[in-house]
DNA sequence: TCGAAGTGTCGAAGCGCTTAAACAGATGTC
DNA sequence: GACATCTGTTTAAGCGCTTCGACACTTCGA
């Protein structure tokens, strides 16, 4: 194992000089710097993480707490996790993966052990139990998801209300009058996931403003569930010509079911999906979608936590930022003008 | 911050005694143990991770290297990552997430810095560049995926050859004579991903033994690609009645396309998917599938790396294990007896 | 009864790094 | 020419933990 002392000896300087070259915290002459750097290269030196964390009281690790639950679309989680990891590396940080099932105790563990300098929490609920722990222990954190009361923490999320509103606007612009919102399973609403509630609210308000009649139906994304949901919608409101789907799992079944009910997309029915572009393009016809960047979400969370860690390290009070990312509507082949005549069952 | 000295003072013992109570490495009287443990509870003590790593030369962290590439089905990656994290916690370990794009340099970094006690590598290629680094530096590792030459490292993987063979057997048992294997995109084959090659070989050999005529067609999983692939298969071999799909993205399109070509599944065509049970059950009809447990993969990898870390810590030479998990065929509604008459275009 | 062996606890060294303080030498100021 | 100032480097004191060796005391066998 190569230590800082080995590098110092090799370069003919003291180990503190090596440390200062590496951290840049003191002025070092160009010549010394060069010698040290080439010794580092030559010996393949990497500072011992434990020793560094102990001495500097900073681990250069951020913890990322991911949900175990699967009612969130998994590829999006993964995309965020990867974006966080990549962004963190650019700050010289590594990412520790911990799961939601550790709950508030996990947050306490990470904070008290100094394993991580900060936490990024995913899938934050409106009234999240982990937040008070964070606050009382003074653990630096960035939340992906917007709780009711972020109280001093930084948060970033998609602007789901805007996403919902974009869907309503697009359908209204195309002349639809009766639309249906196919949401997540009821469980997602009862546990108060912000994204589900906010999308629905944003959609509902804009729909009302635009004079759209609409129904909201929860749907857990299986084929059967989607079939039941669609059947109910068409029975209650046979004039429905616009569909907004938020549950990714329901998209495929919905398209199949519309087709087998004799409805052509987009001539007879328009479909907007709230999902990743990649997924929207996988269907036939390609789906008009409203999409936010999962990567951006991860990247912003990392920037936020880095600023907080830096501030806290300098003895300043970290500022609590609140960022909402604007989603985009991409028109593809699944939406079109509302049919002139009534229903066509 | 509460330290071991605080606990010692509170319990009226020396800090080394506290350490021994926590690690169990020396005999401690029942009474002392009780006192220490209740002090730990009361003060909410968590050992400082950096200090512990430095003194014990063990970080209690394993690194998990995940691919950035997206041609592997993402939910499976995530499932493995979660299983690894959960299993590691049961050994008192945490998981550091690093991405494949750091490559061999990343492996070196983790090894040299002592950040992690061991590495779990996902998506290991047949001739993986990271393996020689692991070997030369003596870094403990468990591979998920079976390379050509694991040389001293532990590996675990699904028995993909067996998975392929199960598909061939099932179709042969049902009386099919002409079958098609819809694989991953060509890129997966050219970079020698073991899972793709081994499944195909296992399928091909068993198909030959059972007197099946078969074609293999790569497919990158988009709707267009699947349409092209299916069209070619039906043009070349109109008598084809059995389909094996490995690319998860191609499943939905394939079903839609078969239906629109007038083929009813399973009456006119049988479809077997090589995918998670959860996914197979999401389609209509529910798909007969061959599935291996992603969770088990992660769990076994953790067990392997833990055994290696323990052995290396005790100065022993770790044994290189090689485990293949047997996949299971689950018959659902997408496979049935081969149609009696010829094709039905 | 004595030495050997076993049990339970403590003291202190040291893991590899950071950083405050000290210091040596060059440079500038009046 | 004496002093302050700046630049670049070193010395040394920890950071909080583990673990080796020492030690006090008990138990056992001869």
XYZ file of C-alpha atoms (C1' of nucleotides) in Angstrom:
750
model
C 0.000 0.000 0.000
C 1.296 3.426 -1.027
C 0.950 6.122 1.641
C 1.421 9.854 1.582
C 4.763 9.322 3.338
C 5.967 7.189 0.424
C 5.059 9.939 -2.001
C 6.756 12.547 0.196
C 9.963 10.525 0.390
C 9.923 9.887 -3.342
C 9.487 13.578 -4.100
C 11.896 14.712 -1.417
C 9.407 16.822 0.518
C 7.379 16.456 3.705
C 4.049 14.717 3.731
C 2.202 17.894 4.561
C 3.525 19.416 1.362
C 2.094 16.488 -0.546
C -1.189 17.003 1.201
C -1.213 20.682 0.275
C -0.366 19.956 -3.332
C -3.278 17.535 -3.491
C -5.778 19.756 -1.764
C -4.563 23.089 -3.101
C -5.171 24.680 0.287
C -1.786 26.395 0.399
C 0.489 27.978 -2.141
C 3.114 25.568 -3.432
C 5.918 26.434 -5.842
C 5.484 25.222 -9.390
C 8.604 23.086 -9.196
C 7.576 21.296 -5.993
C 4.103 20.799 -7.298
C 5.412 19.192 -10.439
C 7.699 16.836 -8.538
C 4.947 15.768 -6.164
C 2.471 15.217 -8.940
C 4.814 13.046 -10.899
C 5.604 11.024 -7.778
C 1.891 10.530 -7.241
C 1.563 9.303 -10.792
C 4.590 7.092 -10.663
C 3.680 5.388 -7.414
C -0.018 5.195 -8.249
C -0.958 6.903 -5.014
C -4.567 7.171 -3.904
C -5.190 8.681 -0.467
C -6.576 6.270 2.068
C -10.241 7.076 2.333
C -10.602 6.245 6.003
C -7.628 8.287 7.125
C -8.736 11.202 5.030
C -12.258 11.080 6.376
C -10.998 10.874 9.931
C -8.563 13.741 9.714
C -10.610 16.078 7.563
C -13.976 15.145 9.064
C -15.290 14.753 5.601
C -15.853 11.432 3.870
C -16.327 12.616 0.317
C -19.332 10.357 0.137
C -22.984 11.215 -0.316
C -25.642 8.696 0.488
C -28.510 8.131 -1.900
C -31.629 6.659 -0.363
C -33.699 4.807 -2.927
C -37.197 3.378 -2.508
C -37.666 -0.368 -2.387
C -41.235 -0.009 -3.513
C -41.900 -0.766 -7.146
C -44.933 1.341 -7.935
C -42.587 3.962 -9.262
C -41.316 3.282 -12.742
C -37.972 1.613 -12.150
C -35.935 2.853 -15.123
C -36.501 6.413 -13.967
C -35.116 5.612 -10.524
C -32.108 4.028 -12.115
C -31.565 6.991 -14.389
C -31.600 9.308 -11.409
C -29.235 7.069 -9.465
C -26.785 6.959 -12.350
C -27.001 10.715 -12.879
C -26.338 11.280 -9.187
C -23.331 8.978 -9.270
C -21.868 10.591 -12.355
C -22.418 14.126 -11.108
C -21.003 13.312 -7.686
C -17.825 11.908 -9.201
C -17.225 15.224 -10.874
C -17.025 16.733 -7.424
C -14.707 14.013 -6.187
C -17.534 12.331 -4.366
C -18.714 8.741 -4.296
C -22.262 7.556 -3.752
C -23.432 5.193 -1.051
C -26.617 3.352 -1.889
C -29.048 2.828 0.927
C -32.611 1.658 0.828
C -35.720 3.271 2.085
C -36.537 0.388 4.380
C -33.905 1.599 6.813
C -36.140 4.609 7.219
C -35.373 7.358 9.740
C -33.003 5.013 11.618
C -30.916 4.727 8.475
C -30.698 8.476 8.229
C -29.547 8.631 11.832
C -26.988 5.906 11.268
C -25.439 7.648 8.305
C -25.387 10.963 10.060
C -23.929 9.741 13.335
C -21.275 7.528 11.771
C -19.988 10.238 9.489
C -20.173 7.709 6.678
C -21.541 10.330 4.341
C -21.267 14.107 4.274
C -24.801 14.437 3.025
C -27.896 12.587 1.917
C -30.011 12.629 -1.180
C -33.490 11.306 -0.568
C -35.605 9.949 -3.374
C -39.331 9.407 -3.440
C -39.998 11.918 -0.716
C -43.541 11.858 0.550
C -45.523 14.963 1.387
C -45.201 14.276 5.108
C -41.940 12.345 5.199
C -40.767 10.819 8.472
C -37.111 11.234 7.602
C -37.226 14.999 7.403
C -37.481 15.753 11.141
C -34.465 13.495 11.778
C -32.458 15.367 9.185
C -33.383 18.664 10.726
C -32.783 17.785 14.358
C -29.377 16.228 13.678
C -28.291 18.922 11.283
C -27.596 16.390 8.544
C -27.153 17.986 5.136
C -29.721 16.756 2.650
C -31.238 17.326 -0.747
C -34.669 15.945 -1.450
C -35.824 14.671 -4.791
C -39.524 15.369 -4.452
C -41.228 18.256 -2.780
C -42.629 17.638 0.716
C -45.278 19.837 2.303
C -42.690 21.450 4.537
C -39.065 21.215 3.390
C -38.074 23.333 6.397
C -34.507 24.331 5.733
C -33.619 21.498 3.359
C -33.015 21.782 -0.380
C -35.414 20.151 -2.793
C -35.749 19.542 -6.472
C -38.623 18.031 -8.369
C -40.398 18.062 -11.647
C -43.138 20.628 -11.870
C -45.831 18.000 -11.931
C -48.646 20.521 -11.739
C -47.302 22.091 -14.902
C -47.008 18.648 -16.493
C -50.649 17.981 -15.782
C -51.621 21.411 -17.071
C -49.717 20.846 -20.308
C -51.744 17.715 -20.935
C -55.036 19.537 -20.360
C -53.953 22.400 -22.606
C -52.896 20.154 -25.432
C -56.149 18.212 -25.429
C -58.185 21.388 -25.158
C -56.227 22.937 -28.025
C -57.109 19.942 -30.156
C -60.791 20.448 -29.439
C -61.418 17.565 -27.062
C -64.242 18.139 -24.574
C -64.360 14.918 -22.541
C -61.129 13.502 -21.233
C -59.950 10.884 -18.758
C -56.928 10.871 -16.506
C -55.602 7.374 -15.826
C -53.435 7.671 -12.755
C -51.424 5.418 -10.483
C -52.885 2.773 -8.206
C -54.860 3.994 -5.225
C -51.962 3.138 -2.892
C -49.867 5.897 -4.413
C -52.540 8.460 -3.581
C -53.226 7.238 -0.090
C -49.581 7.471 0.882
C -49.517 11.023 -0.455
C -46.822 10.827 -3.052
C -46.445 14.420 -4.171
C -45.973 13.673 -7.846
C -49.276 11.857 -8.144
C -51.332 14.452 -6.326
C -49.727 17.449 -7.958
C -50.067 16.134 -11.482
C -53.718 15.459 -10.938
C -54.337 18.848 -9.380
C -52.477 20.676 -12.131
C -54.389 18.746 -14.745
C -57.726 19.226 -13.052
C -57.367 22.965 -12.590
C -56.277 23.608 -16.129
C -58.968 21.279 -17.465
C -61.585 23.281 -15.632
C -60.187 26.568 -16.889
C -60.312 25.238 -20.404
C -63.838 23.889 -20.025
C -62.874 20.231 -20.262
C -65.016 17.620 -18.591
C -62.768 15.044 -17.031
C -62.672 11.992 -14.805
C -59.748 10.673 -12.808
C -59.391 6.923 -12.479
C -56.621 5.257 -10.477
C -55.080 2.229 -12.149
C -52.354 -0.059 -10.905
C -50.909 -0.752 -14.317
C -51.719 -4.403 -14.913
C -53.601 -5.469 -18.006
C -56.703 -6.433 -16.023
C -56.710 -3.242 -14.041
C -56.353 -1.160 -17.172
C -59.159 -3.085 -18.857
C -61.428 -2.469 -15.892
C -60.485 1.188 -15.716
C -61.081 1.787 -19.405
C -64.374 -0.096 -19.356
C -65.610 2.077 -16.518
C -64.534 5.244 -18.270
C -66.261 4.315 -21.499
C -69.397 3.203 -19.676
C -69.627 6.385 -17.585
C -68.517 8.808 -20.270
C -68.872 7.270 -23.726
C -68.001 10.608 -25.330
C -64.474 10.518 -23.902
C -61.939 11.177 -26.671
C -58.821 12.182 -24.771
C -56.733 10.085 -22.433
C -53.871 11.063 -20.170
C -51.918 8.140 -18.710
C -49.535 8.546 -15.833
C -48.938 4.921 -14.894
C -46.310 3.624 -17.288
C -47.512 0.064 -16.951
C -50.965 0.993 -18.199
C -49.783 2.466 -21.495
C -49.338 -0.778 -23.432
C -52.621 -2.294 -22.250
C -54.495 0.949 -22.919
C -53.357 1.069 -26.536
C -54.231 -2.574 -27.067
C -57.629 -2.119 -25.442
C -58.498 1.011 -27.398
C -57.624 -0.798 -30.594
C -59.736 -3.814 -29.734
C -62.639 -1.534 -28.834
C -62.461 -0.317 -32.403
C -60.941 3.069 -31.619
C -58.075 4.210 -33.798
C -55.394 6.376 -32.198
C -55.247 9.284 -32.893
C -58.285 9.521 -35.194
C -60.866 8.396 -32.658
C -58.979 8.870 -29.426
C -55.968 10.906 -28.398
C -53.487 9.572 -25.836
C -50.889 11.548 -23.904
C -48.417 9.710 -21.722
C -46.632 11.216 -18.747
C -43.418 9.300 -19.214
C -39.869 9.261 -20.499
C -39.372 10.071 -24.177
C -37.639 6.753 -24.680
C -40.693 4.866 -23.530
C -43.102 7.051 -25.507
C -41.255 6.255 -28.690
C -41.430 2.552 -28.129
C -45.109 2.263 -28.870
C -47.032 2.274 -32.088
C -48.129 4.924 -32.722
C -45.385 6.916 -31.022
C -46.937 8.685 -28.111
C -47.288 12.353 -27.496
C -45.733 12.727 -24.085
C -44.999 15.146 -21.287
C -41.554 14.480 -19.958
C -39.154 15.842 -17.383
C -35.487 14.997 -17.356
C -34.630 12.411 -14.729
C -30.943 13.084 -15.279
C -31.410 16.740 -14.569
C -33.181 15.874 -11.357
C -30.189 13.874 -10.166
C -27.720 16.472 -11.308
C -29.469 19.346 -9.558
C -29.772 17.347 -6.342
C -26.019 16.771 -6.388
C -25.284 20.452 -6.977
C -27.539 21.333 -4.091
C -25.988 18.896 -1.662
C -22.491 19.987 -2.694
C -23.282 23.595 -2.003
C -24.707 22.646 1.361
C -21.688 20.551 2.325
C -19.314 23.317 1.312
C -21.272 25.913 3.233
C -21.549 23.765 6.354
C -17.822 23.008 6.170
C -17.071 26.729 6.053
C -19.263 27.287 9.078
C -21.983 29.050 7.112
C -25.650 28.275 7.185
C -26.569 26.407 3.985
C -29.292 28.041 1.920
C -32.358 25.970 1.272
C -33.023 25.982 -2.421
C -36.231 24.899 -4.047
C -36.079 24.016 -7.714
C -38.900 22.885 -9.978
C -37.899 21.599 -13.386
C -40.199 22.516 -16.224
C -41.519 19.514 -18.147
C -41.868 19.470 -21.903
C -44.710 18.418 -24.119
C -43.564 16.569 -27.212
C -46.223 16.040 -29.815
C -45.914 12.684 -31.536
C -48.405 10.510 -33.350
C -50.928 9.635 -30.651
C -52.787 12.923 -30.396
C -54.893 14.647 -32.984
C -58.001 16.814 -33.381
C -61.078 15.600 -31.573
C -63.362 13.607 -33.859
C -66.237 15.736 -35.248
C -69.014 13.253 -34.530
C -69.894 11.699 -31.172
C -68.739 8.328 -29.907
C -68.116 5.345 -32.163
C -68.679 2.239 -30.075
C -20.787 13.905 18.109
C -20.663 10.970 20.503
C -17.426 8.954 20.527
C -16.375 5.651 21.978
C -14.765 7.566 24.834
C -18.136 9.070 25.732
C -19.672 5.623 25.851
C -16.774 4.316 27.946
C -17.103 7.137 30.441
C -20.851 6.685 30.627
C -20.504 2.962 31.264
C -17.561 3.324 33.605
C -15.147 1.214 31.551
C -12.254 1.852 29.202
C -12.798 2.514 25.541
C -11.099 -0.709 24.575
C -13.697 -2.601 26.549
C -16.432 -0.843 24.618
C -14.712 -1.786 21.418
C -14.513 -5.424 22.476
C -18.153 -5.485 23.467
C -19.092 -4.143 20.067
C -16.861 -6.439 18.069
C -17.124 -9.522 20.269
C -13.445 -10.207 19.730
C -12.703 -10.783 23.406
C -14.635 -12.288 26.272
C -16.524 -9.716 28.295
C -18.523 -10.375 31.448
C -22.275 -10.361 31.105
C -22.646 -7.445 33.479
C -20.116 -5.209 31.710
C -21.607 -6.090 28.380
C -25.048 -5.098 29.536
C -23.864 -1.786 30.900
C -21.974 -0.923 27.743
C -24.839 -1.867 25.504
C -27.291 0.260 27.393
C -24.880 3.204 27.283
C -24.594 2.739 23.528
C -28.371 2.804 23.259
C -28.807 5.739 25.544
C -26.224 7.929 23.882
C -27.170 6.818 20.384
C -23.607 5.890 19.598
C -22.571 4.920 16.075
C -18.861 4.270 15.532
C -17.170 6.781 13.278
C -16.793 5.058 9.951
C -13.523 6.712 8.998
C -11.793 5.987 12.273
C -12.974 2.427 12.207
C -11.809 1.900 8.655
C -8.447 3.410 9.436
C -7.764 1.424 12.565
C -9.198 -1.899 11.449
C -8.118 -1.599 7.832
C -11.586 -2.547 6.829
C -14.203 -0.116 5.585
C -17.276 -2.331 5.825
C -18.186 -1.147 2.376
C -18.480 -3.107 -0.846
C -18.508 -1.345 -4.160
C -21.038 -2.298 -6.801
C -20.095 -1.436 -10.341
C -23.139 -1.020 -12.538
C -23.245 -0.586 -16.309
C -24.237 2.735 -17.811
C -25.326 1.071 -20.984
C -29.039 0.631 -21.426
C -29.303 -2.416 -23.672
C -29.718 -4.507 -20.564
C -33.205 -4.449 -19.147
C -33.010 -1.805 -16.459
C -35.441 -3.140 -13.851
C -33.320 -6.268 -13.586
C -30.213 -4.193 -12.836
C -32.104 -2.314 -10.197
C -33.408 -5.490 -8.661
C -29.889 -6.834 -8.396
C -28.600 -3.569 -6.928
C -31.328 -3.547 -4.301
C -30.748 -7.193 -3.446
C -27.027 -6.522 -3.068
C -27.691 -3.568 -0.805
C -30.138 -5.458 1.361
C -27.939 -8.538 1.646
C -24.856 -6.452 2.408
C -26.629 -4.663 5.251
C -27.254 -7.994 6.880
C -23.503 -8.397 7.107
C -23.064 -4.894 8.471
C -21.867 -3.653 5.095
C -22.879 -0.689 3.002
C -22.800 -0.453 -0.766
C -20.933 2.093 -2.808
C -22.363 2.656 -6.255
C -19.869 3.176 -9.041
C -20.404 3.210 -12.754
C -18.832 1.170 -15.422
C -17.483 4.191 -17.229
C -14.746 4.505 -14.658
C -13.546 1.186 -16.025
C -10.319 -0.448 -14.840
C -9.129 2.887 -13.398
C -12.151 2.915 -11.141
C -11.310 -0.535 -9.897
C -7.788 0.610 -9.139
C -9.029 3.709 -7.365
C -11.342 1.772 -5.080
C -8.694 -0.812 -4.346
C -5.872 1.620 -3.635
C -7.927 3.997 -1.495
C -9.296 1.272 0.711
C -12.719 2.800 0.163
C -14.230 -0.630 -0.225
C -13.202 -4.038 1.059
C -14.408 -5.711 -2.080
C -16.065 -5.197 -5.434
C -19.094 -6.666 -7.108
C -18.989 -6.287 -10.857
C -22.140 -6.398 -12.932
C -22.471 -7.005 -16.634
C -19.138 -8.759 -16.889
C -18.056 -9.383 -20.451
C -16.432 -12.584 -21.628
C -13.057 -10.866 -21.895
C -13.408 -8.136 -19.298
C -10.677 -5.531 -18.941
C -11.291 -5.071 -15.248
C -10.405 -8.627 -14.338
C -6.619 -8.381 -14.762
C -6.575 -5.273 -12.558
C -8.461 -7.109 -9.841
C -6.051 -10.001 -10.022
C -2.820 -8.028 -10.076
C -3.827 -5.807 -7.156
C -5.292 -8.601 -5.130
C -8.642 -6.827 -4.836
C -11.429 -9.064 -3.624
C -14.211 -9.352 -6.145
C -17.340 -11.228 -7.066
C -18.521 -11.130 -10.652
C -22.129 -11.198 -11.736
C -21.703 -12.795 -15.105
C -19.317 -15.507 -16.172
C -16.211 -14.407 -18.070
C -14.117 -16.749 -20.177
C -11.441 -16.890 -17.513
C -12.490 -15.920 -13.971
C -8.958 -16.822 -12.795
C -9.205 -16.843 -9.040
C -12.287 -14.633 -8.687
C -15.753 -15.729 -7.617
C -18.618 -15.570 -10.087
C -22.309 -16.108 -10.168
C -24.647 -16.051 -13.112
C -27.841 -17.482 -14.446
C -27.391 -20.689 -16.354
C -28.297 -19.058 -19.636
C -27.472 -22.146 -21.678
C -29.999 -24.041 -19.630
C -32.520 -21.231 -20.085
C -32.127 -21.486 -23.831
C -32.410 -25.244 -23.701
C -35.619 -25.063 -21.645
C -37.188 -22.938 -24.381
C -36.215 -25.403 -27.087
C -37.501 -28.329 -25.048
C -40.814 -26.724 -24.297
C -41.487 -25.853 -27.929
C -40.360 -29.299 -29.068
C -42.600 -30.950 -26.471
C -45.545 -29.014 -27.859
C -44.831 -30.351 -31.322
C -43.411 -27.237 -32.960
C -40.958 -27.912 -35.802
C -39.969 -24.431 -36.997
C -38.993 -21.853 -34.419
C -37.374 -18.455 -34.278
C -35.101 -16.957 -31.653
C -35.435 -13.182 -31.388
C -32.317 -12.010 -29.584
C -30.736 -8.754 -28.501
C -29.379 -6.142 -30.878
C -26.226 -7.008 -32.767
C -24.157 -4.772 -30.486
C -24.734 -7.088 -27.562
C -23.307 -9.992 -29.524
C -20.322 -8.135 -30.915
C -19.214 -7.033 -27.465
C -19.447 -10.632 -26.306
C -21.902 -10.390 -23.504
C -21.909 -13.883 -22.042
C -25.632 -14.022 -21.388
C -26.569 -13.406 -25.001
C -24.122 -15.888 -26.460
C -24.769 -18.619 -23.943
C -28.552 -18.453 -24.233
C -28.325 -18.733 -27.979
C -25.876 -21.619 -27.852
C -27.928 -23.492 -25.269
C -31.059 -22.958 -27.307
C -29.372 -23.924 -30.577
C -27.844 -27.118 -29.286
C -31.009 -28.356 -27.663
C -33.050 -27.353 -30.710
C -30.797 -29.447 -32.888
C -31.005 -32.411 -30.546
C -34.749 -32.183 -30.625
C -34.889 -31.859 -34.386
C -36.163 -28.278 -34.422
C -35.399 -26.029 -37.356
C -34.558 -22.603 -36.045
C -33.325 -19.176 -37.019
C -31.707 -16.592 -34.805
C -32.458 -12.943 -35.494
C -30.953 -10.076 -33.528
C -33.375 -7.297 -32.667
C -32.775 -4.091 -30.823
C -36.180 -3.954 -29.235
C -37.844 -0.994 -30.915
C -41.173 -1.369 -32.641
C -39.639 -0.863 -36.092
C -36.814 -3.266 -35.481
C -39.213 -5.907 -34.236
C -41.458 -5.396 -37.228
C -38.514 -5.845 -39.575
C -37.271 -8.871 -37.726
C -40.649 -10.565 -37.722
C -41.246 -9.785 -41.366
C -37.940 -11.380 -42.281
C -38.654 -14.450 -40.216
C -42.080 -14.943 -41.749
C -40.749 -14.353 -45.243
C -37.839 -16.787 -44.861
C -39.698 -19.395 -42.844
C -43.444 -19.034 -43.222
C -43.978 -22.284 -41.305
C -42.542 -20.804 -38.115
C -44.909 -21.417 -35.200
C -42.698 -20.939 -32.163
C -41.001 -17.754 -30.986
C -38.450 -17.239 -28.261
C -37.836 -13.581 -27.325
C -34.888 -12.502 -25.258
C -35.058 -8.753 -25.763
C -37.617 -7.453 -23.320
C -38.361 -4.432 -25.476
C -39.408 -6.617 -28.376
C -42.087 -8.515 -26.487
C -44.864 -5.938 -26.709
C -44.292 -5.168 -30.386
C -44.037 -8.863 -31.237
C -47.419 -9.609 -29.707
C -49.031 -6.656 -31.462
C -47.459 -7.613 -34.778
C -48.434 -11.263 -34.552
C -52.001 -10.224 -33.839
C -52.110 -7.815 -36.752
C -50.699 -10.503 -39.040
C -53.730 -12.542 -38.127
C -51.946 -14.999 -35.856
C -53.628 -15.821 -32.560
C -51.374 -16.596 -29.611
C -51.202 -19.422 -28.597
C -53.432 -21.149 -31.198
C -51.417 -20.164 -34.260
C -48.111 -19.167 -32.680
C -46.447 -19.907 -29.369
C -44.295 -17.279 -27.658
C -41.791 -17.834 -24.851
C -40.156 -14.844 -23.222
C -36.827 -14.908 -21.444
C -37.716 -12.343 -18.810
C -38.853 -11.626 -15.291
C -42.105 -13.224 -14.180
C -43.503 -9.804 -13.362
C -43.054 -8.640 -16.923
C -44.380 -11.880 -18.419
C -47.591 -11.475 -16.486
C -48.132 -7.964 -17.707
C -49.043 -8.955 -21.252
C -52.181 -10.368 -22.710
C -52.067 -13.290 -22.962
C -49.778 -13.879 -20.010
C -46.521 -15.178 -21.353
C -44.869 -18.497 -20.789
C -41.442 -17.478 -19.579
C -38.051 -18.723 -18.561
C -36.865 -16.764 -15.572
C -33.934 -16.651 -13.213
C -34.017 -14.798 -9.933
C -32.244 -11.463 -10.081
C -32.471 -11.147 -6.324
C -30.758 -14.473 -5.858
C -27.967 -13.307 -8.137
C -27.319 -10.299 -5.941
C -27.598 -12.266 -2.760
C -25.144 -14.941 -3.869
C -22.648 -12.324 -5.035
C -22.754 -10.721 -1.595
C -22.232 -14.062 0.133
C -19.272 -14.736 -2.094
C -17.603 -11.396 -1.513
C -18.185 -11.662 2.232
C -16.505 -15.049 2.358
C -13.588 -13.666 0.366
C -13.196 -10.611 2.594
C -13.309 -12.751 5.712
C -10.764 -15.173 4.328
C -8.411 -12.450 3.151
C -8.707 -10.739 6.541
C -7.699 -13.954 8.256
C -4.701 -14.292 5.974
C -6.171 -17.201 4.070
C -6.422 -17.553 0.338
C -10.058 -16.943 -0.701
C -11.624 -19.793 -2.628
C -12.943 -18.937 -6.073
C -16.484 -20.127 -6.290
C -18.462 -20.500 -9.462
C -22.214 -20.645 -9.150
C -24.805 -21.023 -11.910
C -28.409 -20.478 -10.917
C -30.907 -22.755 -12.582
C -33.677 -20.900 -14.418
C -37.283 -21.972 -14.342
C -39.816 -22.417 -17.083
C -43.270 -21.232 -16.120
C -46.003 -22.218 -18.520
C -48.621 -19.505 -18.918
C -51.059 -18.698 -21.668
C -48.808 -17.901 -24.621
C -47.670 -21.399 -25.568
C -49.716 -24.289 -26.837
C -49.582 -27.262 -29.176
C -48.300 -26.545 -32.658
C -51.124 -25.993 -35.124
C -51.903 -29.137 -37.183
C -52.058 -27.464 -40.576
C -49.386 -25.383 -42.184
C -49.124 -21.605 -42.098
C -52.129 -19.337 -41.975
C -51.076 -16.090 -43.558
C 0.578 -24.431 48.816
C 2.422 -23.042 44.638
C 2.818 -22.314 39.743
C 0.114 -22.588 35.472
C -3.761 -21.503 32.951
C -7.821 -18.967 32.192
C -10.845 -14.744 32.493
C -11.897 -9.940 32.145
C -10.234 -5.356 31.782
C -7.086 -1.562 30.766
C -3.210 1.342 28.799
C -1.078 2.827 24.973
C 0.543 2.559 20.363
C -0.574 3.445 15.909
C -3.661 3.318 11.476
C -2.683 7.499 7.286
C -4.200 11.641 6.846
C -5.109 17.095 7.650
C -3.968 21.413 9.431
C -2.509 24.919 12.843
C 1.565 26.880 14.095
C 6.318 27.577 13.519
C 9.981 28.642 10.739
C 13.438 29.872 7.045
C 14.434 32.650 3.450
C 13.371 36.158 0.013
C 11.420 40.727 -0.751
C 9.983 45.161 0.309
C 9.771 49.577 3.146
C 11.296 53.497 5.475
C 20.263 48.349 8.122
C 16.383 47.040 10.867
C 11.924 45.654 10.576
C 7.669 43.916 8.726
C 5.646 41.075 5.123
C 5.109 37.483 2.062
C 6.092 32.807 0.192
C 6.945 28.076 0.623
C 7.912 24.409 3.523
C 8.182 21.559 7.818
C 6.991 19.974 12.430
C 3.821 17.976 15.311
C -0.630 17.326 17.218
C -4.440 15.148 16.703
C -8.933 12.778 14.221
C -11.695 8.130 16.766
C -11.024 3.769 16.463
C -8.755 -1.279 16.966
C -5.711 -4.334 18.993
C -1.491 -5.998 21.209
C 0.499 -6.797 25.365
C 0.197 -6.224 30.269
C -2.050 -6.873 34.414
C -5.050 -8.283 38.246
C -7.663 -11.696 39.796
C -9.756 -16.359 39.918
C -9.582 -21.251 39.270
C -7.328 -25.502 38.755
C -4.078 -29.406 39.084
C -0.390 -31.495 41.315
